[in-house]
mmCIF file of C-alpha atoms and ligand atoms in Angstrom:
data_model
loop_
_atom_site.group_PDB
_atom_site.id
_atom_site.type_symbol
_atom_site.label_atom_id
_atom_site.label_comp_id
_atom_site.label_asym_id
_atom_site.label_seq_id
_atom_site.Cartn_x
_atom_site.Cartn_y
_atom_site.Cartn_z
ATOM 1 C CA UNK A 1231 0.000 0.000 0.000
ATOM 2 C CA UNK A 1232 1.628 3.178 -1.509
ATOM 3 C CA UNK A 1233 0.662 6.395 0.631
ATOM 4 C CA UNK A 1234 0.166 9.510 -1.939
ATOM 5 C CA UNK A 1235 -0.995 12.810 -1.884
ATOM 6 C CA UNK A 1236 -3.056 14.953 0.755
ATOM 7 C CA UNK A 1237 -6.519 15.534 -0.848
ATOM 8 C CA UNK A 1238 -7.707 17.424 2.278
ATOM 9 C CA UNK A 1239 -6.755 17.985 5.881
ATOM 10 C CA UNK A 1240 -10.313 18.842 8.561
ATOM 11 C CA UNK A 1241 -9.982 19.924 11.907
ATOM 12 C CA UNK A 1242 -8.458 16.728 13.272
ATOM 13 C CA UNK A 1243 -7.783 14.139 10.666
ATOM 14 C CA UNK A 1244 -5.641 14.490 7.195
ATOM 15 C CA UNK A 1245 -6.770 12.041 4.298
ATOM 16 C CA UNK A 1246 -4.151 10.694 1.848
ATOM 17 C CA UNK A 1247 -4.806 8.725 -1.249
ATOM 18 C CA UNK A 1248 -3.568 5.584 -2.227
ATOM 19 C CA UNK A 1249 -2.214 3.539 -5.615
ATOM 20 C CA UNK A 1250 -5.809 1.821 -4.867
ATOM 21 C CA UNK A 1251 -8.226 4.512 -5.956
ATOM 22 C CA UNK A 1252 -10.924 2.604 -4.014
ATOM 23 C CA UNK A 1253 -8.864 2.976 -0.758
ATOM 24 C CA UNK A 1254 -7.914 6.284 1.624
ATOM 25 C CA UNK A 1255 -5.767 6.756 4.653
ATOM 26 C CA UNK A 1256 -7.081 8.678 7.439
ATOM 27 C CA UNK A 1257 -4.157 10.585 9.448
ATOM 28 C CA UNK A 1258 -5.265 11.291 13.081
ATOM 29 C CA UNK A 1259 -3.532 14.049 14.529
ATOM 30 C CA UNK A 1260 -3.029 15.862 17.851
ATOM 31 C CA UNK A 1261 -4.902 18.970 16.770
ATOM 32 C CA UNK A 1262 -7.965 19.171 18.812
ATOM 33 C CA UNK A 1263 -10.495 21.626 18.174
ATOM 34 C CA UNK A 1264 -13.712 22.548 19.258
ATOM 35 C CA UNK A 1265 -16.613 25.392 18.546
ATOM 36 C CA UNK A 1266 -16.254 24.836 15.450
ATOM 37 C CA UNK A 1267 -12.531 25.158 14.644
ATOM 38 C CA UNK A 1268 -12.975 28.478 17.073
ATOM 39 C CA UNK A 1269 -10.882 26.847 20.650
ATOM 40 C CA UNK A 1270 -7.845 24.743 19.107
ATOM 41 C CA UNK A 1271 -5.321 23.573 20.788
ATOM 42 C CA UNK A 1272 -2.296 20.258 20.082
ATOM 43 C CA UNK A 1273 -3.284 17.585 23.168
ATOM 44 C CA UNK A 1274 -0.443 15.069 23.002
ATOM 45 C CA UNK A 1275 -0.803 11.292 21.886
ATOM 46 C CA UNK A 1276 -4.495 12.322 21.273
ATOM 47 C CA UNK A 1277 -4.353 11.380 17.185
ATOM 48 C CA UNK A 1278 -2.580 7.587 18.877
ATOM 49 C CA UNK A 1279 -5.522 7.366 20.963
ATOM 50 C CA UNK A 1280 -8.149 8.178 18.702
ATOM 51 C CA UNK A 1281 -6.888 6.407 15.944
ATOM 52 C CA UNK A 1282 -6.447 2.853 18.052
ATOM 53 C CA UNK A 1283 -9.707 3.675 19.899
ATOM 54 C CA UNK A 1284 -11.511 4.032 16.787
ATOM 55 C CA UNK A 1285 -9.871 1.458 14.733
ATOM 56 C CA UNK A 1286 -11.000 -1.187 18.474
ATOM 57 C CA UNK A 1287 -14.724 0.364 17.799
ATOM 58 C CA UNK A 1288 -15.291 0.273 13.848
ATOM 59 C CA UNK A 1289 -14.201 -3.720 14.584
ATOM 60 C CA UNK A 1290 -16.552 -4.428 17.319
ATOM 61 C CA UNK A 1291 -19.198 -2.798 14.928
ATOM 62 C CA UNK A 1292 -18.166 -4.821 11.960
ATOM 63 C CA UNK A 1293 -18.408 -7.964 14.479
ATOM 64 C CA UNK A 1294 -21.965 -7.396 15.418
ATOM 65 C CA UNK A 1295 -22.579 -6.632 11.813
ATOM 66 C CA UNK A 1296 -22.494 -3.161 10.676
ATOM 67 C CA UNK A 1297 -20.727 -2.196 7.586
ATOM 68 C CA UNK A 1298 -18.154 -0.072 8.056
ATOM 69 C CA UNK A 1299 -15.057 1.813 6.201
ATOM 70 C CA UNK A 1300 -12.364 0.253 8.581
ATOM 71 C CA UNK A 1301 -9.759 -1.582 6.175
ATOM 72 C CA UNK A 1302 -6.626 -2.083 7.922
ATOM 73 C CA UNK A 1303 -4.670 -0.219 11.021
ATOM 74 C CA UNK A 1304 -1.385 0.397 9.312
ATOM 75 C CA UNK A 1305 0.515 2.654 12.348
ATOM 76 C CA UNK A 1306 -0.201 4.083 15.524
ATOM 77 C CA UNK A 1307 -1.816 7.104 13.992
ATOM 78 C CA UNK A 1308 -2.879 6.212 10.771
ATOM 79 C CA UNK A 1309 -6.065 3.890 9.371
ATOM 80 C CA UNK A 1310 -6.888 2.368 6.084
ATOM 81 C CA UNK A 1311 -10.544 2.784 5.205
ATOM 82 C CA UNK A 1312 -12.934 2.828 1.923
ATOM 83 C CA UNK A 1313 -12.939 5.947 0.023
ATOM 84 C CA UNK A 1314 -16.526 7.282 0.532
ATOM 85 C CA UNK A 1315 -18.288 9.298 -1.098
ATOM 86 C CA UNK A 1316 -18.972 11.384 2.794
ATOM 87 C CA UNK A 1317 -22.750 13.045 2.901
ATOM 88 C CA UNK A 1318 -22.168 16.458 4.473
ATOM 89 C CA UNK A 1319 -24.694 15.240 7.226
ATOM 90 C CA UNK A 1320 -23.948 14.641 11.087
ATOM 91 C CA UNK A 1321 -26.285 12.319 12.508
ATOM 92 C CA UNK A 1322 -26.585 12.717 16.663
ATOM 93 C CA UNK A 1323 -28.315 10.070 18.848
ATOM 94 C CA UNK A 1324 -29.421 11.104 22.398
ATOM 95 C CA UNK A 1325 -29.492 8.842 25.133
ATOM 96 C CA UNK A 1326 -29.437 11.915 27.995
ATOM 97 C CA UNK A 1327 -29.548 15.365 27.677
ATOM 98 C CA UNK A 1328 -26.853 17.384 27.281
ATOM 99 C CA UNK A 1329 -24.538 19.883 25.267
ATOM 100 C CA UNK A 1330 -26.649 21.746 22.420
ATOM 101 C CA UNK A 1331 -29.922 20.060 23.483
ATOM 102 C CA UNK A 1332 -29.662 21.702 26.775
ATOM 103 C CA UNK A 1333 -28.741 24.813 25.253
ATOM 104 C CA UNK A 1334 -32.125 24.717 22.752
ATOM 105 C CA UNK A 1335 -34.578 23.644 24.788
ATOM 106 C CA UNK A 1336 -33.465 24.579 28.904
ATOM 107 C CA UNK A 1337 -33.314 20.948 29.346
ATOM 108 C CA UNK A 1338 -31.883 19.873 32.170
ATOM 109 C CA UNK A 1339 -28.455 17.869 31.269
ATOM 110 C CA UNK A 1340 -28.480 14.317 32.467
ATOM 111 C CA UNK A 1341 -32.389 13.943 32.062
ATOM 112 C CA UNK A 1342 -32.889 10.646 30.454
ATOM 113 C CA UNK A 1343 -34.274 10.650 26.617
ATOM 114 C CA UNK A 1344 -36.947 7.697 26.184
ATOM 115 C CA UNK A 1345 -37.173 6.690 23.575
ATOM 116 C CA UNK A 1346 -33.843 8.357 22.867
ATOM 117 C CA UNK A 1347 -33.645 11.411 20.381
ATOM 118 C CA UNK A 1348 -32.236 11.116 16.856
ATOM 119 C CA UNK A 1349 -30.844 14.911 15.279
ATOM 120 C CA UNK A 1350 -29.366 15.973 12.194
ATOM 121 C CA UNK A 1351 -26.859 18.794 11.291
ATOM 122 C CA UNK A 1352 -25.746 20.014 8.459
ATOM 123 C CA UNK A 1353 -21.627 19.678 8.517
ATOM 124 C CA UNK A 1354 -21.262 23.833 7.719
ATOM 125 C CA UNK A 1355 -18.369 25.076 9.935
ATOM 126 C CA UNK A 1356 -19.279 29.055 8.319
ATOM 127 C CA UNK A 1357 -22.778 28.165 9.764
ATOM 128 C CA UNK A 1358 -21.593 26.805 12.824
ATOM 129 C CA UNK A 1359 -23.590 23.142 12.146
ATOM 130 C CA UNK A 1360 -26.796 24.013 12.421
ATOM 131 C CA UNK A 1361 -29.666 21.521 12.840
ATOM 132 C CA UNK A 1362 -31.535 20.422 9.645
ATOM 133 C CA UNK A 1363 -34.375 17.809 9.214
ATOM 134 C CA UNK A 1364 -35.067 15.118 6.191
ATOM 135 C CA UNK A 1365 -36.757 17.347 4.204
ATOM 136 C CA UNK A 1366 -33.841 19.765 4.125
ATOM 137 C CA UNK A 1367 -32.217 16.647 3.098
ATOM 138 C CA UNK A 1368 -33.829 15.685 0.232
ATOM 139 C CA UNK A 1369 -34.423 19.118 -0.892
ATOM 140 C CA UNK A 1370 -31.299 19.994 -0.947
ATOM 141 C CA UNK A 1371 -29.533 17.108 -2.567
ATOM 142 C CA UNK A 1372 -27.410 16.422 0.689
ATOM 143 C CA UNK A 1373 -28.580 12.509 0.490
ATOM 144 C CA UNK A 1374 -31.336 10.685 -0.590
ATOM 145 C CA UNK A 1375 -34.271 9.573 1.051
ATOM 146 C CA UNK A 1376 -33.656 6.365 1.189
ATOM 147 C CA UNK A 1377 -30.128 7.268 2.297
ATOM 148 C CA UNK A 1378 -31.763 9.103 5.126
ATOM 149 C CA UNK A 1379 -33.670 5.798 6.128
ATOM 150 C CA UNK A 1380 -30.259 3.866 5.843
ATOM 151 C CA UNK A 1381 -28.656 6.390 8.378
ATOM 152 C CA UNK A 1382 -31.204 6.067 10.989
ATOM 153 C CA UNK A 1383 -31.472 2.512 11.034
ATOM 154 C CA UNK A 1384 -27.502 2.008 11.320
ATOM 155 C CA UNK A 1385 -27.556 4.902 14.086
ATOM 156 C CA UNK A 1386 -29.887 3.314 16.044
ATOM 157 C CA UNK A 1387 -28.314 0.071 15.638
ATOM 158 C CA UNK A 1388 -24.707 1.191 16.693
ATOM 159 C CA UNK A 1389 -26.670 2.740 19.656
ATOM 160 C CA UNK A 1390 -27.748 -0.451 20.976
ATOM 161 C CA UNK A 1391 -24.357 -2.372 20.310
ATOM 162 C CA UNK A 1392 -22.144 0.641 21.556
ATOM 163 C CA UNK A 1393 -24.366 1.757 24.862
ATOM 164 C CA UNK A 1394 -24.021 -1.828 25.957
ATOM 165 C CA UNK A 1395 -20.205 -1.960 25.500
ATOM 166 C CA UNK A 1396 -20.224 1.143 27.701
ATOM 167 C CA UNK A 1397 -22.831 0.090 30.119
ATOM 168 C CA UNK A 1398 -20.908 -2.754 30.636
ATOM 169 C CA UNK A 1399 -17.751 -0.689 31.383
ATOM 170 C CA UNK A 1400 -19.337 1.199 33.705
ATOM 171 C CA UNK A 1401 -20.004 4.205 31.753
ATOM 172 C CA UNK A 1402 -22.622 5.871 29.976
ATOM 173 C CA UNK A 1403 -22.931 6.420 26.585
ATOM 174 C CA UNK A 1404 -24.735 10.444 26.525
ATOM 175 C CA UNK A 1405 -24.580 10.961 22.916
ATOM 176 C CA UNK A 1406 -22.473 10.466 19.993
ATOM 177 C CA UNK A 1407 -21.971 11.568 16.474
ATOM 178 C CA UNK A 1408 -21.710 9.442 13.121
ATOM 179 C CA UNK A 1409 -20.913 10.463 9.434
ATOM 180 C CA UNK A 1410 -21.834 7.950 6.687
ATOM 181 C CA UNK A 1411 -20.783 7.909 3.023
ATOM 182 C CA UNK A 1412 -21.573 5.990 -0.322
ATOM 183 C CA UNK A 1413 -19.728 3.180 -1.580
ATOM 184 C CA UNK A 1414 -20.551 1.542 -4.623
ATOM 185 C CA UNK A 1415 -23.856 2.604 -3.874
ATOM 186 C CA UNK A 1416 -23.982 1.424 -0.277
ATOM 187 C CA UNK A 1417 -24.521 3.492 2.956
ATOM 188 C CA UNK A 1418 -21.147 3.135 5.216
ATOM 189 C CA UNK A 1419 -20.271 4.429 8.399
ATOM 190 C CA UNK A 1420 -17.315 6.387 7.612
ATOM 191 C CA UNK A 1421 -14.820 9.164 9.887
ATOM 192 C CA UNK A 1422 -14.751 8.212 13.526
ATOM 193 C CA UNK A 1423 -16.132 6.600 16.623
ATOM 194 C CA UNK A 1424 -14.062 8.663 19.323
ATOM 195 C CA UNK A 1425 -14.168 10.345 22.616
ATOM 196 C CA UNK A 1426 -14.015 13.165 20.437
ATOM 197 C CA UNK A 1427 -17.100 13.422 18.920
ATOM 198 C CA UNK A 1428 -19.387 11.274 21.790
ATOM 199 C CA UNK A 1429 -19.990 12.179 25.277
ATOM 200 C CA UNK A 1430 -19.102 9.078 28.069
ATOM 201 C CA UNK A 1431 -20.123 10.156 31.612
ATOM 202 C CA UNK A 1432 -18.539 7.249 34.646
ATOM 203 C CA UNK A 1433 -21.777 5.871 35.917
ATOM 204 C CA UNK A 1434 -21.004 5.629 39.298
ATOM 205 C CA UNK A 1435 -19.942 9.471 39.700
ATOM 206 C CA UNK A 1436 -20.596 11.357 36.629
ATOM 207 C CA UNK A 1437 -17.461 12.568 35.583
ATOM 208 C CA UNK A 1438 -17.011 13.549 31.907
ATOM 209 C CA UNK A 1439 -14.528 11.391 30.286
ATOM 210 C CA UNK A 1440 -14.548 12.951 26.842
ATOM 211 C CA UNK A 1441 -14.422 15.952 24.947
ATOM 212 C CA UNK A 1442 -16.249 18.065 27.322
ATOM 213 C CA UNK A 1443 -13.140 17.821 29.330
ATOM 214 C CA UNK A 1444 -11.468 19.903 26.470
ATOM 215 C CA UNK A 1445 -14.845 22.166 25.451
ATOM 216 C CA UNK A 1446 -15.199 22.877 29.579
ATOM 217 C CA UNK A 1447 -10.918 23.646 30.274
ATOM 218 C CA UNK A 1448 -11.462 20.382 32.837
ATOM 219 C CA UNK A 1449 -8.318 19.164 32.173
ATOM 220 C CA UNK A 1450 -7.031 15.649 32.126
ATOM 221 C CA UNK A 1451 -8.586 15.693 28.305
ATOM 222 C CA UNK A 1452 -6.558 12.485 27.210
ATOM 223 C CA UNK A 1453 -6.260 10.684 30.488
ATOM 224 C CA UNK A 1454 -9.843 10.545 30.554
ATOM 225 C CA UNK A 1455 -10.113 9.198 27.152
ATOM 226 C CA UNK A 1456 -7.086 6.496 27.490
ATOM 227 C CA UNK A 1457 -9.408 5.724 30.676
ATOM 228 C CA UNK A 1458 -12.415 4.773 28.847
ATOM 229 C CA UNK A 1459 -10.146 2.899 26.547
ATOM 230 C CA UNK A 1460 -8.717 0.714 29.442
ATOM 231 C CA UNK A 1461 -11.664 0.148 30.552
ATOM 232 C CA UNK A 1462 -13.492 -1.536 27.059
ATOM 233 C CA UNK A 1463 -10.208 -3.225 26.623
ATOM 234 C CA UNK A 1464 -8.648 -0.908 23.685
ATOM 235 C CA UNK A 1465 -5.042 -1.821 23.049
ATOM 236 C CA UNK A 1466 -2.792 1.165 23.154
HETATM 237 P P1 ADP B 2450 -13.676 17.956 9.871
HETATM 238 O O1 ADP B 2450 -14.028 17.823 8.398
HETATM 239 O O2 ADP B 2450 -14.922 18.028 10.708
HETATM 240 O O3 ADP B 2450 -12.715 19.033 10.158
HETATM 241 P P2 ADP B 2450 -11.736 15.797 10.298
HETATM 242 O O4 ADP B 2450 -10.588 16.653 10.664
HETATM 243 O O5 ADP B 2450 -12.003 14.610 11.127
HETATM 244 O O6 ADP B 2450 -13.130 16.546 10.301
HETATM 245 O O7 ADP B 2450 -11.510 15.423 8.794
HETATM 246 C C1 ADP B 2450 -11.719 14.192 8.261
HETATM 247 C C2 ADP B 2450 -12.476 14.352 6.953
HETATM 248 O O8 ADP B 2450 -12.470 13.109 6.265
HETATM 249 C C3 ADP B 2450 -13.939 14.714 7.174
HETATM 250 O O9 ADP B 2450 -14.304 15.742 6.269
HETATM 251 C C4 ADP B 2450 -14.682 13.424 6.874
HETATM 252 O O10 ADP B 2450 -15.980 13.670 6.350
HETATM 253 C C5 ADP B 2450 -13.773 12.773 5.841
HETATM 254 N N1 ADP B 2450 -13.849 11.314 5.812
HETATM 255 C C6 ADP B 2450 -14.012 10.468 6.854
HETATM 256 N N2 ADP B 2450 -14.024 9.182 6.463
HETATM 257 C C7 ADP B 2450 -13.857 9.198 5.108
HETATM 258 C C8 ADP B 2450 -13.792 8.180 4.108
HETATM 259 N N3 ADP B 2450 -13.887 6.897 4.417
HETATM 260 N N4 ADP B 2450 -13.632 8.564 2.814
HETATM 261 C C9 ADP B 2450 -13.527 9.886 2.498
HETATM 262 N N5 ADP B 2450 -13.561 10.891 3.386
HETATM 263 C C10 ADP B 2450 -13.735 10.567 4.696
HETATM 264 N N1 UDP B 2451 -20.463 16.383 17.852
HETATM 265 C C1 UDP B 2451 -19.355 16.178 17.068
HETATM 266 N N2 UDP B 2451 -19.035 17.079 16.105
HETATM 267 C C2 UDP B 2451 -19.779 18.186 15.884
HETATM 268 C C3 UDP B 2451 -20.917 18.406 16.697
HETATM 269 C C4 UDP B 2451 -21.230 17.499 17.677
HETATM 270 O O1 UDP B 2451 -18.663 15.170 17.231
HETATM 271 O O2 UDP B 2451 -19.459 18.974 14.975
HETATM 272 C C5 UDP B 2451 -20.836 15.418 18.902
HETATM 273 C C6 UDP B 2451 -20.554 15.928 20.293
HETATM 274 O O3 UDP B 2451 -19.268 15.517 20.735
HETATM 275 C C7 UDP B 2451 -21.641 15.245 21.104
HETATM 276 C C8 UDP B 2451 -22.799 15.105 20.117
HETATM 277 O O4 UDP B 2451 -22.224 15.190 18.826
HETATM 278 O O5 UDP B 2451 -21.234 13.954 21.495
HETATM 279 C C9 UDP B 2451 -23.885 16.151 20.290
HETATM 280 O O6 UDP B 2451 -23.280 17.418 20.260
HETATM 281 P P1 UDP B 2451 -24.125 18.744 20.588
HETATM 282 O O7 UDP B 2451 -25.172 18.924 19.536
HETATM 283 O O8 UDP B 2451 -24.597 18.678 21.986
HETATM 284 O O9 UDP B 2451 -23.111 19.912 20.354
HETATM 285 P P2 UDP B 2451 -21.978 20.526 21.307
HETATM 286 O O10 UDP B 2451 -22.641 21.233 22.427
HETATM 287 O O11 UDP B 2451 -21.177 19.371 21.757
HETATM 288 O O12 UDP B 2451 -21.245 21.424 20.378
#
């Protein structure tokens, strides 16, 4: 596998084509930004963590039968996956409240969401994400409606299979964000299952072992995620 150019570097990750056109590498580095690209700041080891936590994830996923990009972990910050075709859409499951639902609708953070609450955003840095529905979808072109349908089911899925791995850890899985793409056709889970870009509260006491740490200045931002990772048995 021949690494080639940059096609484009985001916030936190740097993909790099291959001699396989089918095939990308994602780069994880330690850039770690949040407010949309407005607070960023280098954590050290965080692309290493990421990148091993979300390479241990996209397998257990695969395993209980979700079809993912995941190829191949090639180093400690670097990951072979399918080159998707990404739809600019983030889709957000809710398990408890907290972060922008709070913010919307004086929620109380920590209530419990039953049946839990599915969101989308549009992925718009300029326009700071904001929250879009399925007809904004369609109308728009940003995915079809049947690629909608294909979203929701897999996000709902992964929410099962992931809040049990967490449960069972001792943690609880708040909310969490997922990016899909097209390949050949198919809808993929693509980018990254992360402390990042979920929320992961310690059951027994509450503490915030992911990003928040970093959005809040709590500190400790990639202790607490090498925690969680300890805990569901990632190899680092
Ligand atoms: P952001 O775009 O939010 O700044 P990142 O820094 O994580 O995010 O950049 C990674 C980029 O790679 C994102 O734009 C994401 O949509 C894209 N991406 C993730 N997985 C794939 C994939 N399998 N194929 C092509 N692009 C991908
Ligand atoms: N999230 C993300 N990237 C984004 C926006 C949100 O990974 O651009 C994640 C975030 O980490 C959280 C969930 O999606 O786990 C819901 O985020 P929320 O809407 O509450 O926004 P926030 O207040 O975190 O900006």
């Amino acid at each position: 596998m021949e690494k080639r150019q940059e096609l484009f570097a985001g916030k936190a990750k740097s993909v790099y084509a291959t001699d396989n056109p089918e095939l990308v590498i994602l780069s994880f580095r330690d850039d770690t930004s949040a407010f949309d690209g407005e607070k960023i700041e280098q954590l050290q080891r965080k692309g290493e963590v990421n990148n091993k936590f979300n390479a241990f994830i996209m397998r257990y996923l695969e395993a209980a039968g979700i079809q993912t990009h995941f190829e191949d972990l090639l180093s400690h910050n670097e990951v072979l996956v399918k080159k998707l075709e990404m739809m600019p859409v983030e889709c957000v499951v809710r398990n408890r409240a907290a972060g922008s639902l709070c913010r919307r609708l004086g929620v109380e953070e920590g209530m419990a969401l039953d049946p839990p609450v599915f969101e989308f955003f549009l992925k718009n840095d300029p326009l700071h994400d904001p929250m879009i529905n399925e007809y904004h979808i369609e109308t728009f072109g940003w995915a079809t409606a049947e690629a909608v349908a294909a979203m929701k089911v897999q996000t709902f899925k992964i929410n099962q299979i992931l809040s049990k791995l967490f449960f069972d850890a001792g943690m609880v899985l708040v909310d969490y964000k997922l990016e899909f793409g097209l390949f050949k056709g198919e809808v993929i889970l693509g980018d990254e299952f992360s402390p990042d870009g979920c929320r992961l509260w310690d059951a027994a006491s509450g503490k915030k072992l992911d990003k928040d740490r970093f959005r809040q200045g709590l500190g400790g931002v990639i202790e607490a995620y090498e925690e969680v990772a300890m805990r569901i048995g990632v190899p680092l």
